[in-house]
mmCIF file of C-alpha atoms and ligand atoms in Angstrom:
data_model
loop_
_atom_site.group_PDB
_atom_site.id
_atom_site.type_symbol
_atom_site.label_atom_id
_atom_site.label_comp_id
_atom_site.label_asym_id
_atom_site.label_seq_id
_atom_site.Cartn_x
_atom_site.Cartn_y
_atom_site.Cartn_z
ATOM 1 C CA MET U 29 -61.177 -44.289 11.650
ATOM 2 C CA ASN U 30 -63.796 -42.543 9.079
ATOM 3 C CA PRO U 31 -61.416 -39.923 6.514
ATOM 4 C CA ILE U 32 -60.993 -36.516 7.948
ATOM 5 C CA LYS U 33 -63.661 -34.435 5.779
ATOM 6 C CA ILE U 34 -62.831 -31.345 3.437
ATOM 7 C CA SER U 35 -65.339 -29.162 2.324
ATOM 8 C CA PHE U 36 -64.696 -27.235 -1.107
ATOM 9 C CA PHE U 37 -66.278 -24.398 -2.098
ATOM 10 C CA SER U 38 -65.794 -22.322 -5.075
ATOM 11 C CA THR U 39 -64.803 -25.660 -6.459
ATOM 12 C CA GLN U 40 -64.414 -25.621 -10.496
ATOM 13 C CA PRO U 41 -63.869 -28.484 -12.559
ATOM 14 C CA TYR U 42 -59.529 -28.137 -12.635
ATOM 15 C CA ASP U 43 -60.205 -28.168 -8.713
ATOM 16 C CA LYS U 44 -61.661 -31.359 -8.471
ATOM 17 C CA VAL U 45 -58.929 -33.003 -11.081
ATOM 18 C CA PHE U 46 -55.899 -32.119 -9.181
ATOM 19 C CA PHE U 47 -56.913 -32.013 -6.341
ATOM 20 C CA GLU U 48 -58.646 -35.580 -6.703
ATOM 21 C CA LYS U 49 -55.285 -36.783 -8.159
ATOM 22 C CA TYR U 50 -52.820 -35.735 -5.298
ATOM 23 C CA ASN U 51 -55.364 -36.611 -2.359
ATOM 24 C CA ALA U 52 -54.530 -40.088 -3.642
ATOM 25 C CA GLU U 53 -51.715 -40.129 -0.883
ATOM 26 C CA TYR U 54 -53.382 -38.342 1.540
ATOM 27 C CA LYS U 55 -56.373 -40.093 1.931
ATOM 28 C CA PHE U 56 -58.847 -36.551 2.573
ATOM 29 C CA GLU U 57 -62.719 -37.091 2.032
ATOM 30 C CA LEU U 58 -63.215 -34.321 -0.333
ATOM 31 C CA ASP U 59 -66.713 -32.674 -0.602
ATOM 32 C CA PHE U 60 -66.593 -30.387 -3.448
ATOM 33 C CA PHE U 61 -69.448 -27.442 -3.827
ATOM 34 C CA GLU U 62 -69.565 -25.208 -6.417
ATOM 35 C CA THR U 63 -70.900 -22.346 -4.711
ATOM 36 C CA GLN U 64 -69.044 -19.819 -2.949
ATOM 37 C CA LEU U 65 -68.867 -20.107 0.537
ATOM 38 C CA ASN U 66 -70.697 -17.118 2.783
ATOM 39 C CA HIS U 67 -73.059 -15.917 5.430
ATOM 40 C CA HIS U 68 -76.090 -18.345 3.548
ATOM 41 C CA THR U 69 -73.501 -21.386 2.120
ATOM 42 C CA VAL U 70 -71.831 -21.820 5.602
ATOM 43 C CA GLU U 71 -75.275 -24.130 6.604
ATOM 44 C CA LEU U 72 -74.019 -27.013 3.294
ATOM 45 C CA ILE U 73 -71.099 -28.357 5.750
ATOM 46 C CA GLN U 74 -71.470 -31.401 7.678
ATOM 47 C CA ASP U 75 -69.001 -32.888 9.980
ATOM 48 C CA SER U 76 -66.504 -31.132 8.358
ATOM 49 C CA PRO U 77 -63.475 -29.510 10.691
ATOM 50 C CA VAL U 78 -61.626 -28.245 7.562
ATOM 51 C CA VAL U 79 -63.309 -26.286 4.977
ATOM 52 C CA CYS U 80 -61.178 -25.445 1.600
ATOM 53 C CA VAL U 81 -61.975 -21.922 0.329
ATOM 54 C CA PHE U 82 -60.684 -19.242 -2.876
ATOM 55 C CA VAL U 83 -59.446 -15.588 -3.446
ATOM 56 C CA ASN U 84 -63.746 -14.603 -3.186
ATOM 57 C CA ASP U 85 -64.934 -16.757 -0.361
ATOM 58 C CA VAL U 86 -66.674 -14.446 2.324
ATOM 59 C CA LEU U 87 -64.693 -15.845 5.553
ATOM 60 C CA ASP U 88 -66.049 -12.418 8.215
ATOM 61 C CA ALA U 89 -66.425 -12.105 11.399
ATOM 62 C CA GLY U 90 -69.990 -14.002 10.914
ATOM 63 C CA VAL U 91 -69.275 -16.717 8.260
ATOM 64 C CA ILE U 92 -66.430 -17.056 10.892
ATOM 65 C CA ALA U 93 -68.990 -17.676 13.804
ATOM 66 C CA ALA U 94 -70.477 -20.258 12.486
ATOM 67 C CA LEU U 95 -68.028 -21.949 11.289
ATOM 68 C CA ALA U 96 -66.994 -22.790 14.462
ATOM 69 C CA ASN U 97 -70.345 -23.546 15.641
ATOM 70 C CA LYS U 98 -70.155 -26.103 12.751
ATOM 71 C CA GLY U 99 -67.259 -27.667 14.331
ATOM 72 C CA VAL U 100 -64.754 -26.162 11.945
ATOM 73 C CA LEU U 101 -61.274 -26.218 12.988
ATOM 74 C CA ILE U 102 -58.789 -25.720 9.658
ATOM 75 C CA ILE U 103 -59.965 -22.767 7.107
ATOM 76 C CA ALA U 104 -57.471 -24.113 4.031
ATOM 77 C CA LEU U 105 -57.274 -21.226 1.506
ATOM 78 C CA ARG U 106 -55.886 -22.528 -2.093
ATOM 79 C CA CYS U 107 -54.512 -19.296 -3.109
ATOM 80 C CA ALA U 108 -52.163 -16.492 -1.902
ATOM 81 C CA GLY U 109 -53.437 -13.937 -1.306
ATOM 82 C CA PHE U 110 -55.893 -13.568 2.243
ATOM 83 C CA ASN U 111 -57.229 -10.203 2.253
ATOM 84 C CA ASN U 112 -61.382 -12.443 1.864
ATOM 85 C CA VAL U 113 -60.447 -13.485 5.931
ATOM 86 C CA ASP U 114 -60.906 -11.744 8.890
ATOM 87 C CA LEU U 115 -57.516 -13.285 11.016
ATOM 88 C CA ASP U 116 -58.705 -11.767 14.125
ATOM 89 C CA ALA U 117 -61.951 -13.607 14.510
ATOM 90 C CA ALA U 118 -60.474 -17.263 13.458
ATOM 91 C CA LYS U 119 -57.911 -16.137 15.757
ATOM 92 C CA LYS U 120 -60.863 -15.567 18.360
ATOM 93 C CA ALA U 121 -62.523 -18.670 17.298
ATOM 94 C CA GLY U 122 -59.775 -20.756 17.457
ATOM 95 C CA ILE U 123 -59.896 -21.792 13.722
ATOM 96 C CA ARG U 124 -56.466 -22.359 12.042
ATOM 97 C CA VAL U 125 -56.226 -20.679 8.718
ATOM 98 C CA CYS U 126 -53.305 -21.313 5.821
ATOM 99 C CA ARG U 127 -52.187 -20.224 2.670
ATOM 100 C CA VAL U 128 -50.158 -21.750 -0.050
ATOM 101 C CA PRO U 129 -47.781 -18.812 0.115
ATOM 102 C CA SER U 130 -46.045 -19.323 -3.056
ATOM 103 C CA TYR U 131 -47.238 -21.898 -5.748
ATOM 104 C CA SER U 132 -45.707 -20.522 -8.845
ATOM 105 C CA PRO U 133 -45.036 -16.865 -9.119
ATOM 106 C CA GLU U 134 -43.494 -17.533 -12.311
ATOM 107 C CA ALA U 135 -47.229 -18.328 -13.581
ATOM 108 C CA VAL U 136 -48.193 -14.906 -12.596
ATOM 109 C CA ALA U 137 -45.419 -13.224 -13.957
ATOM 110 C CA GLU U 138 -45.369 -14.428 -16.977
ATOM 111 C CA HIS U 139 -48.972 -13.764 -17.310
ATOM 112 C CA ALA U 140 -48.207 -10.047 -16.626
ATOM 113 C CA MET U 141 -45.715 -9.790 -19.076
ATOM 114 C CA ALA U 142 -48.344 -11.436 -21.437
ATOM 115 C CA MET U 143 -50.995 -8.689 -20.984
ATOM 116 C CA ILE U 144 -48.198 -6.614 -21.752
ATOM 117 C CA LEU U 145 -46.960 -8.267 -24.701
ATOM 118 C CA THR U 146 -51.352 -8.419 -25.901
ATOM 119 C CA LEU U 147 -51.575 -4.322 -25.201
ATOM 120 C CA ASN U 148 -48.853 -4.152 -26.635
ATOM 121 C CA ARG U 149 -48.448 -5.256 -30.251
ATOM 122 C CA LYS U 150 -51.906 -6.145 -30.030
ATOM 123 C CA THR U 151 -51.322 -9.811 -30.709
ATOM 124 C CA HIS U 152 -54.963 -10.096 -30.600
ATOM 125 C CA LYS U 153 -56.004 -8.140 -32.541
ATOM 126 C CA ALA U 154 -54.270 -8.904 -35.768
ATOM 127 C CA TYR U 155 -55.212 -13.056 -34.392
ATOM 128 C CA ASN U 156 -58.613 -11.926 -35.474
ATOM 129 C CA ARG U 157 -57.560 -9.086 -38.494
ATOM 130 C CA VAL U 158 -56.123 -12.050 -40.557
ATOM 131 C CA ARG U 159 -58.400 -14.871 -40.058
ATOM 132 C CA GLU U 160 -60.347 -12.246 -41.881
ATOM 133 C CA GLN U 161 -58.169 -12.316 -44.134
ATOM 134 C CA ASN U 162 -57.349 -8.016 -43.430
ATOM 135 C CA PHE U 163 -53.666 -8.593 -43.633
ATOM 136 C CA SER U 164 -53.870 -4.361 -43.444
ATOM 137 C CA LEU U 165 -51.499 -2.873 -40.016
ATOM 138 C CA ASN U 166 -53.090 0.159 -39.573
ATOM 139 C CA GLY U 167 -53.576 0.210 -35.810
ATOM 140 C CA LEU U 168 -51.615 -2.652 -34.897
ATOM 141 C CA LEU U 169 -48.520 -0.253 -33.851
ATOM 142 C CA GLY U 170 -46.359 -0.754 -30.682
ATOM 143 C CA PHE U 171 -43.552 0.135 -29.366
ATOM 144 C CA ASP U 172 -39.775 -1.536 -28.359
ATOM 145 C CA LEU U 173 -40.040 -2.618 -24.398
ATOM 146 C CA HIS U 174 -36.106 -2.562 -24.918
ATOM 147 C CA GLY U 175 -35.128 0.617 -23.026
ATOM 148 C CA LYS U 176 -38.174 1.080 -21.143
ATOM 149 C CA THR U 177 -38.512 1.851 -17.648
ATOM 150 C CA ILE U 178 -41.143 -0.468 -15.250
ATOM 151 C CA GLY U 179 -42.424 -0.017 -12.431
ATOM 152 C CA VAL U 180 -42.984 -2.843 -9.945
ATOM 153 C CA ILE U 181 -44.519 -2.301 -7.252
ATOM 154 C CA GLY U 182 -43.771 -5.256 -4.386
ATOM 155 C CA THR U 183 -41.289 -7.035 -5.402
ATOM 156 C CA GLY U 184 -41.956 -10.726 -3.269
ATOM 157 C CA ASN U 185 -42.585 -13.469 -5.309
ATOM 158 C CA ILE U 186 -44.351 -12.779 -8.457
ATOM 159 C CA GLY U 187 -42.613 -9.456 -8.287
ATOM 160 C CA LYS U 188 -39.360 -10.376 -8.146
ATOM 161 C CA ALA U 189 -40.519 -12.950 -10.900
ATOM 162 C CA PHE U 190 -41.549 -10.023 -13.026
ATOM 163 C CA ALA U 191 -38.710 -8.040 -12.313
ATOM 164 C CA LYS U 192 -36.431 -10.723 -13.829
ATOM 165 C CA ILE U 193 -38.223 -11.470 -16.831
ATOM 166 C CA VAL U 194 -38.503 -7.384 -17.567
ATOM 167 C CA LEU U 195 -34.969 -7.290 -17.360
ATOM 168 C CA GLY U 196 -34.451 -9.610 -19.823
ATOM 169 C CA PHE U 197 -36.081 -7.623 -22.167
ATOM 170 C CA GLY U 198 -33.973 -4.858 -21.314
ATOM 171 C CA CYS U 199 -35.950 -2.769 -19.110
ATOM 172 C CA LYS U 200 -34.559 -0.203 -16.605
ATOM 173 C CA VAL U 201 -36.579 -1.706 -13.591
ATOM 174 C CA LEU U 202 -37.549 0.788 -11.177
ATOM 175 C CA ALA U 203 -39.243 -1.178 -7.682
ATOM 176 C CA PHE U 204 -41.140 -0.479 -4.444
ATOM 177 C CA ASP U 205 -41.685 -2.271 -1.698
ATOM 178 C CA ILE U 206 -41.513 -2.288 2.513
ATOM 179 C CA ALA U 207 -38.619 -4.571 2.108
ATOM 180 C CA LYS U 208 -35.817 -4.184 -0.727
ATOM 181 C CA ASP U 209 -34.895 -7.366 -2.248
ATOM 182 C CA GLU U 210 -30.698 -7.502 -2.107
ATOM 183 C CA GLU U 211 -30.622 -9.871 -4.972
ATOM 184 C CA LEU U 212 -32.858 -7.714 -7.887
ATOM 185 C CA GLU U 213 -30.409 -4.945 -6.206
ATOM 186 C CA LYS U 214 -27.247 -6.654 -7.587
ATOM 187 C CA ILE U 215 -29.210 -7.436 -10.608
ATOM 188 C CA GLY U 216 -30.326 -4.033 -11.761
ATOM 189 C CA VAL U 217 -33.738 -2.970 -10.472
ATOM 190 C CA GLN U 218 -33.383 0.175 -8.555
ATOM 191 C CA TYR U 219 -35.530 0.635 -5.560
ATOM 192 C CA GLU U 220 -36.894 4.232 -5.375
ATOM 193 C CA PRO U 221 -40.142 6.405 -3.493
ATOM 194 C CA LEU U 222 -43.441 5.575 -4.695
ATOM 195 C CA ASP U 223 -44.075 9.048 -6.404
ATOM 196 C CA THR U 224 -40.559 8.876 -8.713
ATOM 197 C CA ILE U 225 -41.438 5.208 -9.886
ATOM 198 C CA PHE U 226 -45.547 6.796 -10.704
ATOM 199 C CA LYS U 227 -43.499 9.573 -12.459
ATOM 200 C CA LEU U 228 -40.864 7.839 -14.067
ATOM 201 C CA ALA U 229 -42.152 4.679 -15.449
ATOM 202 C CA ASP U 230 -43.323 3.304 -18.547
ATOM 203 C CA ILE U 231 -45.470 0.851 -17.042
ATOM 204 C CA LEU U 232 -46.684 -0.001 -13.887
ATOM 205 C CA SER U 233 -46.934 -3.510 -12.727
ATOM 206 C CA LEU U 234 -48.990 -4.061 -9.473
ATOM 207 C CA HIS U 235 -47.725 -7.463 -7.096
ATOM 208 C CA CYS U 236 -48.339 -5.748 -4.141
ATOM 209 C CA PRO U 237 -50.772 -7.391 -0.749
ATOM 210 C CA LEU U 238 -53.693 -5.810 -0.702
ATOM 211 C CA THR U 239 -53.777 -4.430 2.617
ATOM 212 C CA GLU U 240 -55.252 -0.524 3.861
ATOM 213 C CA LYS U 241 -51.776 0.903 3.105
ATOM 214 C CA THR U 242 -52.012 -0.180 -1.169
ATOM 215 C CA LYS U 243 -55.904 -0.215 -1.208
ATOM 216 C CA HIS U 244 -56.885 2.475 -4.333
ATOM 217 C CA ILE U 245 -53.124 3.245 -4.659
ATOM 218 C CA ILE U 246 -53.343 3.740 -8.379
ATOM 219 C CA ASN U 247 -56.510 6.580 -7.968
ATOM 220 C CA ALA U 248 -57.056 10.412 -9.009
ATOM 221 C CA THR U 249 -53.827 11.936 -6.975
ATOM 222 C CA SER U 250 -51.309 8.869 -8.024
ATOM 223 C CA LEU U 251 -52.597 9.071 -11.648
ATOM 224 C CA SER U 252 -52.007 12.569 -11.860
ATOM 225 C CA ILE U 253 -48.392 12.125 -12.141
ATOM 226 C CA MET U 254 -47.802 10.030 -13.948
ATOM 227 C CA LYS U 255 -47.138 9.681 -18.006
ATOM 228 C CA LYS U 256 -49.331 10.838 -20.386
ATOM 229 C CA ASN U 257 -49.976 7.126 -21.998
ATOM 230 C CA VAL U 258 -48.330 4.908 -19.402
ATOM 231 C CA MET U 259 -49.261 1.434 -19.547
ATOM 232 C CA ILE U 260 -51.046 -0.404 -15.892
ATOM 233 C CA ILE U 261 -51.124 -3.765 -15.499
ATOM 234 C CA ASN U 262 -52.987 -5.741 -12.249
ATOM 235 C CA THR U 263 -52.786 -9.215 -11.119
ATOM 236 C CA SER U 264 -52.560 -8.994 -7.893
ATOM 237 C CA ARG U 265 -55.960 -7.639 -6.369
ATOM 238 C CA GLY U 266 -58.377 -5.655 -7.782
ATOM 239 C CA ALA U 267 -58.658 -3.016 -4.706
ATOM 240 C CA LEU U 268 -55.509 -1.762 -5.911
ATOM 241 C CA ILE U 269 -57.150 0.447 -8.261
ATOM 242 C CA ASN U 270 -59.565 2.648 -7.688
ATOM 243 C CA THR U 271 -61.830 1.585 -10.690
ATOM 244 C CA PRO U 272 -63.978 5.731 -11.606
ATOM 245 C CA ASP U 273 -60.367 7.173 -11.822
ATOM 246 C CA VAL U 274 -58.829 5.188 -14.098
ATOM 247 C CA ILE U 275 -61.940 4.767 -16.436
ATOM 248 C CA ASP U 276 -61.758 8.688 -16.364
ATOM 249 C CA ALA U 277 -57.978 8.473 -16.954
ATOM 250 C CA LEU U 278 -58.418 6.051 -19.640
ATOM 251 C CA LYS U 279 -61.486 8.838 -21.038
ATOM 252 C CA ASP U 280 -58.430 11.247 -20.740
ATOM 253 C CA ALA U 281 -55.836 9.460 -22.805
ATOM 254 C CA LYS U 282 -54.174 9.149 -19.327
ATOM 255 C CA ILE U 283 -53.156 5.615 -19.324
ATOM 256 C CA GLY U 284 -52.872 4.626 -22.509
ATOM 257 C CA TYR U 285 -52.689 0.777 -21.518
ATOM 258 C CA LEU U 286 -54.825 -1.186 -19.282
ATOM 259 C CA GLY U 287 -54.212 -5.070 -18.351
ATOM 260 C CA ILE U 288 -56.909 -6.108 -15.819
ATOM 261 C CA ASP U 289 -56.663 -10.132 -14.057
ATOM 262 C CA VAL U 290 -58.638 -8.947 -10.994
ATOM 263 C CA TYR U 291 -61.559 -6.410 -10.287
ATOM 264 C CA GLU U 292 -62.489 -4.509 -6.748
ATOM 265 C CA GLN U 293 -65.884 -6.228 -8.203
ATOM 266 C CA GLU U 294 -64.866 -9.685 -8.920
ATOM 267 C CA GLU U 295 -66.987 -11.824 -6.787
ATOM 268 C CA LYS U 296 -70.155 -11.590 -9.029
ATOM 269 C CA LEU U 297 -68.679 -12.153 -12.303
ATOM 270 C CA PHE U 298 -65.147 -14.309 -12.158
ATOM 271 C CA PHE U 299 -65.006 -17.620 -13.002
ATOM 272 C CA LYS U 300 -68.601 -17.552 -14.082
ATOM 273 C CA ASP U 301 -70.070 -18.248 -17.646
ATOM 274 C CA LEU U 302 -72.300 -15.023 -17.501
ATOM 275 C CA SER U 303 -72.301 -15.531 -21.608
ATOM 276 C CA GLU U 304 -76.392 -15.453 -21.506
ATOM 277 C CA ASP U 305 -76.706 -12.904 -18.526
ATOM 278 C CA ILE U 306 -77.331 -8.869 -18.470
ATOM 279 C CA ILE U 307 -74.662 -7.885 -16.752
ATOM 280 C CA GLN U 308 -76.054 -4.607 -14.104
ATOM 281 C CA ASP U 309 -72.087 -3.724 -12.835
ATOM 282 C CA ASP U 310 -71.016 -0.473 -15.483
ATOM 283 C CA ASP U 311 -68.480 -0.342 -14.674
ATOM 284 C CA ILE U 312 -67.001 -3.757 -15.817
ATOM 285 C CA GLN U 313 -68.908 -3.225 -18.967
ATOM 286 C CA ARG U 314 -67.284 0.183 -19.032
ATOM 287 C CA LEU U 315 -63.751 -0.707 -19.001
ATOM 288 C CA MET U 316 -64.412 -3.511 -21.470
ATOM 289 C CA SER U 317 -65.476 -1.529 -24.056
ATOM 290 C CA PHE U 318 -62.187 0.003 -24.139
ATOM 291 C CA PRO U 319 -59.937 -0.752 -27.353
ATOM 292 C CA ASN U 320 -57.192 -0.289 -24.790
ATOM 293 C CA VAL U 321 -58.019 -2.313 -22.272
ATOM 294 C CA LEU U 322 -57.702 -6.363 -21.648
ATOM 295 C CA VAL U 323 -59.066 -8.096 -19.042
ATOM 296 C CA THR U 324 -58.850 -11.781 -18.324
ATOM 297 C CA ALA U 325 -60.782 -13.353 -15.350
ATOM 298 C CA HIS U 326 -58.136 -14.393 -12.639
ATOM 299 C CA GLN U 327 -56.308 -16.241 -14.849
ATOM 300 C CA ALA U 328 -52.600 -15.157 -13.961
ATOM 301 C CA PHE U 329 -51.957 -18.098 -11.543
ATOM 302 C CA PHE U 330 -53.976 -20.800 -14.078
ATOM 303 C CA THR U 331 -51.092 -22.976 -15.252
ATOM 304 C CA ASN U 332 -50.785 -27.164 -14.646
ATOM 305 C CA GLU U 333 -47.565 -26.267 -12.500
ATOM 306 C CA ALA U 334 -49.206 -24.051 -10.072
ATOM 307 C CA LEU U 335 -52.574 -25.831 -10.209
ATOM 308 C CA THR U 336 -50.066 -29.394 -8.366
ATOM 309 C CA GLN U 337 -48.323 -27.040 -6.020
ATOM 310 C CA ILE U 338 -51.126 -25.569 -4.923
ATOM 311 C CA ALA U 339 -53.104 -29.119 -4.001
ATOM 312 C CA LEU U 340 -49.548 -30.562 -2.540
ATOM 313 C CA THR U 341 -48.863 -27.818 -0.593
ATOM 314 C CA THR U 342 -52.735 -27.413 0.653
ATOM 315 C CA LEU U 343 -53.289 -31.156 1.416
ATOM 316 C CA GLN U 344 -49.810 -30.926 2.747
ATOM 317 C CA ASN U 345 -50.966 -28.286 5.327
ATOM 318 C CA VAL U 346 -53.997 -29.941 6.394
ATOM 319 C CA THR U 347 -52.387 -32.884 7.477
ATOM 320 C CA ASP U 348 -49.284 -30.292 9.087
ATOM 321 C CA LEU U 349 -52.001 -28.143 11.315
ATOM 322 C CA LEU U 350 -54.450 -32.745 12.016
ATOM 323 C CA GLU U 351 -51.403 -34.296 13.645
ATOM 324 C CA GLY U 352 -49.703 -31.062 14.963
ATOM 325 C CA ASN U 353 -46.340 -31.540 12.597
ATOM 326 C CA GLU U 354 -43.999 -28.516 12.807
ATOM 327 C CA PHE U 355 -45.357 -26.338 9.728
ATOM 328 C CA ALA U 356 -42.656 -27.172 6.925
ATOM 329 C CA ASN U 357 -44.260 -23.972 5.389
ATOM 330 C CA LYS U 358 -44.571 -21.243 7.812
ATOM 331 C CA ALA U 359 -45.501 -18.160 5.776
ATOM 332 C CA GLY U 360 -48.456 -20.018 5.167
ATOM 333 C CA LEU U 361 -49.630 -20.258 8.528
ATOM 334 C CA LEU U 362 -51.483 -17.418 9.092
ATOM 335 C CA SER U 363 -53.122 -18.337 12.595
HETATM 336 P P1 NAD M 428 -45.484 -12.055 -1.622
HETATM 337 O O1 NAD M 428 -45.433 -12.043 -0.075
HETATM 338 O O2 NAD M 428 -43.966 -12.913 -1.677
HETATM 339 O O3 NAD M 428 -45.007 -10.521 -1.707
HETATM 340 C C1 NAD M 428 -45.884 -9.305 -1.740
HETATM 341 C C2 NAD M 428 -44.332 -8.429 -1.227
HETATM 342 O O4 NAD M 428 -45.361 -6.800 -1.454
HETATM 343 C C3 NAD M 428 -43.476 -8.254 -0.554
HETATM 344 O O5 NAD M 428 -42.863 -8.059 -0.684
HETATM 345 C C4 NAD M 428 -43.968 -7.086 0.859
HETATM 346 O O6 NAD M 428 -43.001 -6.458 0.924
HETATM 347 C C5 NAD M 428 -44.677 -6.265 -0.317
HETATM 348 N N1 NAD M 428 -45.860 -5.109 0.483
HETATM 349 C C6 NAD M 428 -46.371 -5.430 1.110
HETATM 350 N N2 NAD M 428 -47.047 -4.291 1.404
HETATM 351 C C7 NAD M 428 -46.303 -3.622 0.625
HETATM 352 C C8 NAD M 428 -46.643 -2.179 0.479
HETATM 353 N N3 NAD M 428 -47.458 -1.193 1.058
HETATM 354 N N4 NAD M 428 -46.120 -1.332 -0.850
HETATM 355 C C9 NAD M 428 -45.256 -1.958 -1.021
HETATM 356 N N5 NAD M 428 -45.456 -3.051 -1.529
HETATM 357 C C10 NAD M 428 -45.379 -3.866 0.095
HETATM 358 O O7 NAD M 428 -46.879 -12.417 -2.211
HETATM 359 P P2 NAD M 428 -46.447 -12.662 -4.070
HETATM 360 O O8 NAD M 428 -46.675 -14.655 -3.735
HETATM 361 O O9 NAD M 428 -45.628 -12.008 -4.821
HETATM 362 O O10 NAD M 428 -48.105 -12.778 -4.301
HETATM 363 C C11 NAD M 428 -48.544 -10.977 -4.720
HETATM 364 C C12 NAD M 428 -49.766 -10.913 -4.752
HETATM 365 O O11 NAD M 428 -50.223 -11.264 -6.191
HETATM 366 C C13 NAD M 428 -50.245 -11.636 -3.170
HETATM 367 O O12 NAD M 428 -50.427 -10.774 -2.822
HETATM 368 C C14 NAD M 428 -51.789 -11.770 -4.358
HETATM 369 O O13 NAD M 428 -52.521 -10.776 -4.112
HETATM 370 C C15 NAD M 428 -51.362 -11.636 -5.724
HETATM 371 N N6 NAD M 428 -51.686 -12.685 -6.230
HETATM 372 C C16 NAD M 428 -52.966 -12.878 -7.721
HETATM 373 C C17 NAD M 428 -52.770 -14.122 -8.558
HETATM 374 C C18 NAD M 428 -53.491 -14.182 -9.451
HETATM 375 O O14 NAD M 428 -53.789 -15.474 -10.387
HETATM 376 N N7 NAD M 428 -54.296 -12.831 -10.204
HETATM 377 C C19 NAD M 428 -52.037 -15.333 -7.692
HETATM 378 C C20 NAD M 428 -50.938 -15.051 -6.902
HETATM 379 C C21 NAD M 428 -51.135 -14.114 -6.637
#
């Protein structure tokens, strides 16, 4: 029997390395496309009952209908977030959808911490400065994290790992989630209403999924009740932030520091080398022009441990669905 083909979209060189390595045991046929999956590229799929996609692939009702026409049975997301998939359309089309709910929460939580430390202690500026033999400290003044109040929005896998990191720095941790985590409460995390957190936090870190309720949770109204000079870190999904409102708050010096690993319009930019292009997105260009804004291109997940786990879980998810096995990873099955 021919091996079952999995068609990969938005493939990067590192995806190939990790999936080829771990597929040695699973023996699927892997067909890699660099292009994003969308209404046009869906035509590339040939005799492949499984498609494997990432955060910026388009899986709206139209693409899902086209996948069904192509005989696709499984959409395997090699990420945790699934806001880019129309799950109702997938259900109606009888297509199963799986994801990797938790591969390395520490990878993302540690990146959020890296952003905080960079923005605060300005190590990126110091690095460049000393290479120019400029050993002055002017402009590099930071603040102690110890004793500061950190607001964590969403205390699932990543938010929980992040809360533990900041507790280790001696911070006071306030959290908001629709479900409280008792373990976190026991170690000193205090759950508070969202507005209280907006009012009290010196640093806010977003770790909730993007849903209708959380879309633009950072907007002119929530910003208006925050402390002046607040630091906002978003490693979750770009649309948690209303970008024009945040740009205004940066111009007014209401936001003192902004670290974003995700951006609402990131699908046109991230994971690509655009160094020779004229970027047409004025919002990202404005954001990147502020000295107190740090943008990374959706790299929070990008560790060796995370890529290993993503490949292993995705290949096992597909195997379980094809063989009708009980799904080991229940949170990973979306439809
Ligand atoms: P998770 O499902 O373990 O946790 C999400 C938490 O958010 C849950 O505790 C849930 O109750 C809570 N939540 C849901 N709705 C909420 C609301 N309205 N307000 C507050 N909290 C709410 O997910 P996770 O693994 O911790 O991942 C969190 C997010 O991080 C994902 O949704 C994804 O978008 C993002 N992510 C980003 C990267 C990256 O590389 N930047 C990598 C992985 C995940």
